[in-house]
Every structure is written in structure tokens, then in C-alpha cells.
Coordinates of C-alpha atoms in Angstrom, one line a residue:
X1 CA -108.3 -147.2 -22.5
X2 CA -111.4 -146.1 -20.6
X3 CA -111.0 -145.3 -17.0
X4 CA -113.4 -146.9 -14.6
X5 CA -115.8 -144.4 -13.1
X6 CA -114.9 -143.7 -9.5
X7 CA -117.6 -144.2 -6.9
X8 CA -117.8 -141.6 -4.3
X9 CA -116.5 -142.8 -1.0
X10 CA -119.1 -143.6 1.6
X11 CA -119.2 -141.2 4.5
X12 CA -117.8 -142.6 7.7
X13 CA -120.1 -142.8 10.7
X14 CA -118.4 -139.8 12.4
X15 CA -118.8 -137.7 9.2
X16 CA -122.5 -138.6 9.0
X17 CA -122.8 -137.6 12.6
X18 CA -121.2 -134.3 12.1
X19 CA -123.4 -133.7 9.0
X20 CA -126.5 -134.6 10.9
X21 CA -125.6 -132.5 13.9
X22 CA -125.1 -129.5 11.6
X23 CA -128.5 -130.0 10.0
X24 CA -130.0 -130.2 13.5
X25 CA -129.3 -126.5 14.0
X26 CA -131.3 -125.8 10.8
X27 CA -134.1 -128.1 11.9
X28 CA -134.3 -126.5 15.3
X29 CA -134.6 -123.1 13.6
X30 CA -137.4 -124.6 11.4
X31 CA -139.2 -125.7 14.6
X32 CA -138.8 -122.2 16.0
X33 CA -140.5 -120.7 13.0
X34 CA -143.1 -123.4 12.4
X35 CA -144.0 -124.5 16.0
X36 CA -147.7 -123.6 15.2
X37 CA -147.9 -126.3 12.5
X38 CA -148.3 -130.1 12.9
X39 CA -144.8 -131.4 13.1
X40 CA -143.8 -135.1 13.5
X41 CA -140.6 -137.0 14.2
X42 CA -140.8 -138.6 10.8
X43 CA -141.0 -135.3 9.1
X44 CA -138.1 -133.8 11.0
X45 CA -136.0 -136.9 10.6
X46 CA -136.6 -136.9 6.9
X47 CA -135.3 -133.3 6.8
X48 CA -132.1 -134.5 8.5
X49 CA -131.9 -137.4 6.1
X50 CA -131.6 -139.9 9.0
X51 CA -133.9 -142.5 10.5
X52 CA -136.5 -141.4 13.0
X53 CA -134.8 -143.5 15.8
X54 CA -131.4 -141.9 15.1
X55 CA -133.0 -138.5 14.9
X56 CA -134.6 -138.9 18.3
X57 CA -131.4 -140.1 19.9
X58 CA -129.2 -137.5 18.3
X59 CA -131.5 -134.5 19.1
X60 CA -131.7 -135.5 22.8
X61 CA -127.9 -136.1 23.0
X62 CA -127.2 -132.7 21.3
X63 CA -129.8 -130.5 23.1
X64 CA -130.5 -132.4 26.3
X65 CA -134.2 -133.0 25.7
X66 CA -136.4 -134.7 23.1
X67 CA -137.5 -132.9 20.0
X68 CA -141.2 -133.2 21.1
X69 CA -140.4 -131.8 24.5
X70 CA -138.6 -128.9 22.8
X71 CA -141.6 -128.3 20.6
X72 CA -143.9 -128.3 23.6
X73 CA -141.6 -125.8 25.3
X74 CA -141.8 -123.5 22.2
X75 CA -145.6 -123.7 22.1
X76 CA -146.2 -123.2 25.8
X77 CA -143.7 -120.3 26.0
X78 CA -145.4 -118.6 23.0
X79 CA -148.8 -119.3 24.7
X80 CA -147.6 -117.5 27.9
X81 CA -146.8 -114.4 25.9
X82 CA -150.2 -114.4 24.1
X83 CA -152.0 -114.8 27.4
X84 CA -150.1 -111.9 28.9
X85 CA -149.8 -109.6 25.9
X86 CA -153.1 -110.0 24.0
X87 CA -156.8 -110.1 24.7
X88 CA -157.4 -113.0 22.4
X89 CA -159.7 -115.9 23.4
X90 CA -158.2 -119.2 24.5
X91 CA -159.4 -121.0 21.4
X92 CA -157.5 -118.4 19.2
X93 CA -154.3 -118.7 21.3
X94 CA -154.4 -122.5 21.2
X95 CA -154.6 -122.5 17.4
X96 CA -151.8 -119.9 17.1
X97 CA -149.4 -122.1 19.0
X98 CA -150.2 -125.3 17.2
X99 CA -153.1 -126.9 19.2
X100 CA -156.4 -127.5 17.4
X101 CA -158.4 -128.2 20.5
X102 CA -158.6 -125.5 23.2
X103 CA -159.5 -128.1 25.9
X104 CA -156.5 -130.2 25.1
X105 CA -154.4 -127.1 25.1
X106 CA -155.7 -126.2 28.6
X107 CA -154.9 -129.7 29.9
X108 CA -151.4 -129.6 28.3
X109 CA -150.7 -126.1 29.7
X110 CA -151.7 -127.1 33.2
X111 CA -149.5 -130.2 33.0
X112 CA -146.5 -128.2 31.9
X113 CA -146.9 -125.0 33.9
X114 CA -148.7 -126.3 37.0
X115 CA -151.7 -124.0 36.7
X116 CA -154.5 -123.4 34.1
X117 CA -154.2 -120.7 31.6
X118 CA -156.7 -118.5 33.4
X119 CA -154.9 -119.0 36.8
X120 CA -151.6 -118.3 35.1
X121 CA -152.8 -114.9 33.9
X122 CA -154.2 -114.0 37.3
X123 CA -151.0 -114.8 39.1
X124 CA -148.7 -113.3 36.5
X125 CA -150.7 -110.0 36.5
X126 CA -150.0 -109.4 40.2
X127 CA -148.0 -106.2 40.7
X128 CA -144.7 -107.2 42.2
X129 CA -141.9 -104.7 43.1
X130 CA -138.2 -105.6 43.1
X131 CA -135.8 -103.8 45.4
X132 CA -132.6 -104.8 43.6
X133 CA -131.3 -105.9 40.2
X134 CA -130.7 -109.4 41.4
X135 CA -134.4 -109.7 42.5
X136 CA -135.4 -108.5 39.1
X137 CA -133.4 -111.4 37.6
X138 CA -135.1 -113.8 39.9
X139 CA -138.6 -112.5 39.1
X140 CA -138.0 -112.6 35.3
X141 CA -137.0 -116.3 35.7
X142 CA -140.4 -116.9 37.2
X143 CA -142.0 -115.1 34.2
X144 CA -143.0 -112.1 36.4
X145 CA -142.4 -108.6 35.0
X146 CA -141.7 -106.3 38.0
X147 CA -144.1 -103.4 38.3
X148 CA -141.2 -101.4 39.9
X149 CA -137.5 -102.2 39.8
X150 CA -134.1 -100.5 39.8
X151 CA -133.1 -99.5 36.2
X152 CA -129.9 -97.8 35.2
X153 CA -128.5 -97.4 31.6
X154 CA -124.9 -97.9 32.9
X155 CA -125.1 -100.5 35.6
X156 CA -128.1 -102.5 34.5
X157 CA -128.0 -102.1 30.7
X158 CA -129.6 -105.5 30.0
X159 CA -132.7 -104.8 32.0
X160 CA -132.7 -101.1 31.0
X161 CA -132.6 -101.8 27.3
X162 CA -134.9 -104.9 27.3
X163 CA -137.5 -103.8 29.8
X164 CA -137.5 -100.0 30.3
X165 CA -140.8 -99.7 28.4
X166 CA -142.4 -102.5 30.5
X167 CA -141.3 -101.7 34.0
X168 CA -143.6 -98.8 34.7
X169 CA -142.0 -97.5 37.8
X170 CA -138.2 -97.4 37.5
X171 CA -136.3 -97.1 40.8
X172 CA -133.0 -95.3 41.1
X173 CA -129.7 -97.0 41.8
X174 CA -127.0 -95.2 43.8
X175 CA -124.2 -97.8 43.3
X176 CA -123.6 -100.8 41.0
X177 CA -126.2 -103.5 41.7
X178 CA -126.1 -103.4 45.5
X179 CA -127.5 -100.1 46.7
X180 CA -130.5 -98.0 45.9
X181 CA -131.7 -94.6 47.0
X182 CA -134.1 -96.0 49.6
X183 CA -136.0 -92.9 50.9
X184 CA -136.3 -91.5 47.4
X185 CA -137.7 -94.7 46.0
X186 CA -140.3 -95.1 48.8
X187 CA -142.5 -92.6 47.2
X188 CA -142.3 -94.3 43.8
X189 CA -143.1 -97.7 45.5
X190 CA -146.1 -96.2 47.2
X191 CA -147.4 -94.8 44.0
X192 CA -147.0 -98.1 42.2
X193 CA -149.3 -99.8 44.8
X194 CA -147.7 -103.2 44.4
X195 CA -149.4 -106.4 45.7
X196 CA -146.1 -107.5 47.1
X197 CA -142.5 -106.3 47.5
X198 CA -139.4 -108.5 47.2
X199 CA -136.2 -107.2 48.8
X200 CA -133.1 -108.8 50.3
X201 CA -131.7 -109.3 53.8
X202 CA -129.2 -106.5 53.1
X203 CA -131.8 -104.0 54.0
X204 CA -131.9 -102.6 57.5
X205 CA -134.8 -103.4 59.9
X206 CA -136.1 -99.9 59.7
X207 CA -136.1 -100.1 55.9
X208 CA -137.9 -103.4 56.0
X209 CA -140.7 -102.0 58.2
X210 CA -141.2 -99.1 55.8
X211 CA -141.6 -101.5 52.9
X212 CA -144.0 -103.7 54.8
X213 CA -146.1 -100.6 55.5
X214 CA -146.6 -100.3 51.7
X215 CA -147.3 -104.0 50.8
X216 CA -146.7 -107.5 52.0
X217 CA -142.9 -108.0 51.7
X218 CA -140.4 -110.8 51.5
X219 CA -136.7 -110.5 52.1
X220 CA -134.6 -113.2 50.4
X221 CA -131.5 -114.5 52.1
X222 CA -128.5 -113.4 49.9
X223 CA -125.5 -114.1 52.2
X224 CA -126.2 -117.7 53.1
X225 CA -128.1 -119.1 50.1
X226 CA -127.1 -119.6 46.4
X227 CA -129.2 -118.4 43.5
X228 CA -131.2 -121.6 43.2
X229 CA -132.4 -121.5 46.8
X230 CA -133.0 -117.7 46.6
X231 CA -135.2 -118.4 43.5
X232 CA -137.1 -121.1 45.4
X233 CA -137.6 -118.8 48.4
X234 CA -139.2 -116.1 46.2
X235 CA -141.2 -118.7 44.3
X236 CA -142.6 -120.1 47.6
X237 CA -143.6 -116.6 48.7
X238 CA -145.4 -115.9 45.4
X239 CA -146.8 -119.5 45.1
X240 CA -144.8 -120.1 41.9
X241 CA -142.8 -123.2 43.0
X242 CA -143.3 -125.1 39.7
X243 CA -141.8 -122.2 37.7
X244 CA -138.7 -122.1 39.8
X245 CA -138.2 -125.9 39.4
X246 CA -138.7 -125.7 35.7
X247 CA -136.2 -122.9 35.4
X248 CA -133.6 -124.7 37.5
X249 CA -134.1 -128.0 35.6
X250 CA -133.7 -126.3 32.2
X251 CA -130.6 -124.5 33.5
X252 CA -129.0 -127.8 34.7
X253 CA -129.6 -129.4 31.3
X254 CA -127.9 -126.5 29.5
X255 CA -125.0 -126.4 32.0
X256 CA -124.4 -130.1 31.4
X257 CA -124.2 -129.6 27.6
X258 CA -122.0 -126.5 28.0
X259 CA -119.7 -128.3 30.4
X260 CA -119.1 -131.1 27.7
X261 CA -118.5 -128.5 25.0
X262 CA -116.1 -126.5 27.0
X263 CA -114.3 -129.5 28.3
X264 CA -113.7 -130.7 24.8
X265 CA -112.6 -127.2 23.7
X266 CA -110.3 -126.3 26.6
X267 CA -109.0 -129.5 28.0
X268 CA -106.6 -128.7 30.8
X269 CA -106.1 -125.1 30.0
X270 CA -105.8 -122.8 33.0
X271 CA -107.9 -119.6 33.3
X272 CA -107.3 -116.5 35.4
X273 CA -109.8 -113.7 36.0
X274 CA -108.1 -110.3 36.4
X275 CA -109.5 -106.9 37.3
X276 CA -107.8 -103.6 36.5
X277 CA -108.7 -101.1 39.2
X278 CA -106.8 -97.8 39.4
X279 CA -103.1 -98.3 38.7
X280 CA -102.9 -102.0 39.2
X281 CA -103.9 -105.6 38.6
X282 CA -106.0 -107.6 40.9
X283 CA -107.1 -111.2 41.0
X284 CA -110.9 -111.4 41.0
X285 CA -113.7 -113.9 41.7
X286 CA -117.2 -113.3 42.7
X287 CA -120.1 -115.6 43.6
X288 CA -121.5 -115.9 40.1
X289 CA -118.1 -116.7 38.6
X290 CA -117.4 -119.3 41.2
X291 CA -120.8 -120.9 40.6
X292 CA -120.8 -120.9 36.8
X293 CA -117.1 -121.2 35.8
X294 CA -116.0 -123.5 38.6
X295 CA -119.2 -125.2 39.8
X296 CA -121.2 -125.7 36.7
X297 CA -118.6 -125.7 33.9
X298 CA -115.7 -127.3 35.9
X299 CA -113.2 -124.9 34.4
X300 CA -109.7 -124.6 35.8
X301 CA -109.8 -121.2 37.4
X302 CA -106.4 -120.5 39.0
X303 CA -105.3 -118.3 41.8
X304 CA -108.9 -117.4 42.9
X305 CA -109.5 -116.1 46.3
X306 CA -112.7 -116.5 48.3
X307 CA -115.8 -115.4 46.3
X308 CA -115.8 -111.6 46.0
X309 CA -112.0 -111.8 46.3
X310 CA -110.1 -108.8 45.0
X311 CA -106.4 -108.9 45.7
X312 CA -103.5 -107.0 44.2
X313 CA -101.3 -109.0 41.8
X314 CA -97.8 -108.0 40.7
X315 CA -96.7 -108.4 37.1
X316 CA -94.0 -110.7 38.3
X317 CA -96.5 -113.0 40.0
X318 CA -98.7 -112.9 36.9
X319 CA -95.7 -114.0 34.8
X320 CA -95.1 -116.9 37.1
X321 CA -98.7 -118.1 36.9
X322 CA -98.7 -117.6 33.1
X323 CA -102.3 -118.7 32.4
X324 CA -103.5 -120.1 29.1
X325 CA -106.4 -117.8 29.0
X326 CA -107.3 -114.5 30.7
X327 CA -110.7 -112.9 31.5
X328 CA -110.2 -109.2 32.1
X329 CA -112.5 -106.6 33.8
X330 CA -111.4 -103.0 33.4
X331 CA -113.1 -100.7 35.9
X332 CA -114.9 -97.9 33.9
X333 CA -113.1 -94.9 35.1
X334 CA -110.2 -92.8 33.7
X335 CA -107.3 -94.1 35.8
X336 CA -108.1 -97.8 35.1
X337 CA -108.5 -97.2 31.4
X338 CA -105.3 -95.4 31.2
X339 CA -103.5 -98.2 33.0
X340 CA -105.0 -100.8 30.7
X341 CA -103.8 -98.8 27.6
X342 CA -100.3 -98.6 28.9
X343 CA -100.3 -102.2 30.0
X344 CA -100.9 -103.4 26.5
X345 CA -97.6 -101.9 25.4
X346 CA -95.7 -103.5 28.3
X347 CA -93.1 -106.1 27.3
X348 CA -93.9 -108.3 30.3
X349 CA -97.6 -108.3 29.4
X350 CA -97.0 -109.1 25.8
X351 CA -94.8 -112.1 26.8
X352 CA -97.7 -113.8 28.7
X353 CA -98.9 -117.1 27.0
X354 CA -102.5 -115.9 26.9
X355 CA -101.5 -112.6 25.3
X356 CA -99.2 -114.3 22.7
X357 CA -101.9 -116.7 21.8
X358 CA -104.7 -114.1 21.5
X359 CA -106.6 -115.6 24.5
X360 CA -107.4 -112.4 26.4
X361 CA -111.1 -111.7 26.6
X362 CA -112.6 -108.5 28.0
X363 CA -115.7 -109.0 30.1
X364 CA -118.1 -106.4 31.6
X365 CA -119.9 -105.9 34.9
X366 CA -123.1 -107.0 33.1
X367 CA -123.8 -109.9 33.7
X368 CA -120.7 -110.8 35.7
X369 CA -121.4 -108.7 38.7
X370 CA -125.0 -109.7 39.3
X371 CA -126.1 -112.8 41.1
X372 CA -129.5 -114.2 40.0
X373 CA -131.1 -116.9 37.9
X374 CA -131.1 -114.7 34.8
X375 CA -127.6 -113.4 35.2
X376 CA -126.0 -116.9 35.7
X377 CA -127.8 -118.2 32.6
X378 CA -126.4 -115.3 30.7
X379 CA -122.9 -116.0 32.2
X380 CA -123.3 -119.6 30.9
X381 CA -124.0 -118.4 27.4
X382 CA -121.3 -115.8 27.5
X383 CA -118.7 -118.3 28.7
X384 CA -119.4 -120.5 25.7
X385 CA -119.1 -117.5 23.4
X386 CA -115.8 -116.4 25.0
X387 CA -114.1 -119.8 24.9
X388 CA -115.5 -121.4 21.7
X389 CA -116.8 -118.4 19.6
X390 CA -120.2 -120.2 19.5
X391 CA -123.2 -119.9 21.7
X392 CA -126.0 -122.3 20.5
X393 CA -128.2 -121.8 23.5
X394 CA -129.0 -118.1 23.6
X395 CA -132.1 -117.1 25.6
X396 CA -135.2 -117.6 23.6
X397 CA -136.7 -114.2 22.4
X398 CA -136.6 -112.6 25.8
X399 CA -136.4 -114.0 29.3
X400 CA -139.8 -112.8 30.4
X401 CA -142.6 -115.0 29.2
X402 CA -140.3 -117.9 28.2
X403 CA -138.4 -120.4 30.1
X404 CA -135.2 -120.6 28.1
X405 CA -134.9 -123.7 25.9
X406 CA -132.0 -126.1 26.1

């Protein structure tokens, strides 16, 4: 007796959605590589094997912006880099980023960026000096490469590795992120002949006057204002307000998506940040962690003190708290490392829920000790990687010259 041929079962709606979302990653990569070609919603939807309307809705739901807005971001960001890094004519740049008409490209660029391509180059080529790593992170968010800035292979590895060839006048750091050798760096700043200097209100009045003797200077308020307002202050001084608002809006979209992903992955799990310093454990929380982990991602961070809190914690108290997940900072010196090695063999440590479940994640000072637009964006990405193993929204190419895409 012949058996009836079985028909393959139709996919459920949820299965089709998962399949489509997976293919969206491939489509976005295709857009990243072919942004200079004419792309349409119909073409992209066909690649995903879904209707154009469903593709439009799904892309926006997944990435927080429409596919055409994402394509525009790609093209404009690449155009910024060509404008800054090449001597090509406007017509050639327009064609390289997918616009046939240089006049349409100019209008589109001004609409998206707030200034014409020629004005963008003039403003971006001003020589701006940064007096701290946090200021460097704010300037890069505004697509401004500092002419002079603190660089250190140990304490600012991200900026050092990514920009040491492009920051022509490196300044010296004397302590992690907060201090710099002021008098020694004055000579370097004078030689750089910057058009403006950006510092912070942590500098003394005498130091501020010396900087103002070199170039017009602005000192951002770090104690009172959060990174968003600090970015806006610097942007107003440099007449780059539109860039600041674009960065902040893009960050908010990404934070919203990350919050949804982590909420689904973590549920009600409780997280504790620990720091090993010397021969002991300390609870830890700084301003960036407070803003990103608690404010933007709404994670359940337990036993946190005021921002910049750093209080001793006994092993007994840690056992009582018994968090679901641990983020751990180990101070980079011999005593702290030795204590961490010994702690891992402790029975009390190994009985903690987070340890038993393999949910202890080591984090480093970079980016978690800095407070700027770039560092909090990196914290947002790293949090997703730490808690889900996946980070779909990594910074596009490099921060400078590109507002990161959602």
C-alpha cells in the first residue's frame, strides 16, 4: 500500500518572524557593503522573502529606524569620511556613496547634518584640543578629531589604539582618566596652536587662565551635569548643536532596543558590581554604570552606593546578597591580582549562585571608568555582550566620522 506523501508543515507566524529577523542581519550587512548602489524596499524585502510592508515594519521594530533611514545614515557617514580624508570633488564623493546628482547630495547632506558639505569640512578641520579622556569621548561623538588629547596605552587603550596615529599631539596622563601633567602639557598645547581648547571644571582657576592664554577655552561642567548635557555644552561652544542631538537621539534608540533585549534575557535577575582592591572586596558603582545599567537598561543592580561608591564588603555579606550575576573589576596591581587568584579557590566564593551558574564577568576600567558619550555607548554594547553573548549594535567602523547606527 502506497503511503501518502507528507506535506511539509507550514511555518507558524512566530517561526516565520524568527526566520525573517535572522535574515535581517544578513540584509543589513548587505546594505553595509552595497550602500553605494540603488537599493529599494522591494529589493530588500524580496531578499528576506517577505512582503515590502512586513519588511518595513519588521526592520523598524528590530533596529529602531526605517531601512531607508538606515541607508541614509550609511551614505552620509561614509560621505563625512570622504570629505575629511580625501581631496576628491563633491561629484565624485556623491557617486561613491550612492547619489547620482551632486546637488541632490548637497541638499540631502545639509538636511541630515545641518550644514552643507563645504561648511562641514571647514568646521570639522578646526584644531580642537582636549584636556581629558572624557572630553576626547565627547569630541569624537561630534565627529571632531582632537588635535591634542591625553593618550595612554594602559589607561586609555581604546583611544590610544584607534587614534594614536591621528591625534598629532598626545598629552600625558598622570593618573587614570582624571589627572594630567598640566605644566608639562602646556608646551605641547602651545606648539599645537589649537583654535580652541576644551577642559573641565576640575581644573583650577590658575590652570584655566593659562589655557585661555593659548586659545579660546571652554570648561564643561562635570560635577553637576550628565554626559548628555555635557555634550550639548561643548556642542554649543563649537556651534555643533545638531551633531549633539543626532548622537543623543541615536543613542536613545539603541538604548531602547538594548533594554528590551536584556529585559527578555535577564528577567528579575539581580546583578552586583564588585571591585577587588588590595586584599578585599568592595561594592562599586560609578556615574557611567549608574546611567547605563540602571537608568538606560533598567537592570536590577543591588547594594549599590551613591555613584562613585566604593565600600568594603565582607564575604559573609556577599553570601547573604547572593546575586544572580556578578560584574567584577580587579585593580591592576600585584596584591589585587593575588587576592583574586586566592578567592577563586575559596569555598565560600564557589558557593555563590553567580559563581555556580557561571555568571561572573570580568570587566575593565576601559570603558567603565570613563564618562562621555562614546564611553557610555561602548558600555551599552558591552552590557549586551556580557549578558547575552551577542552585540548586534557595535559602533560602525570607528566612532570618528560616523554617528553610530542603531
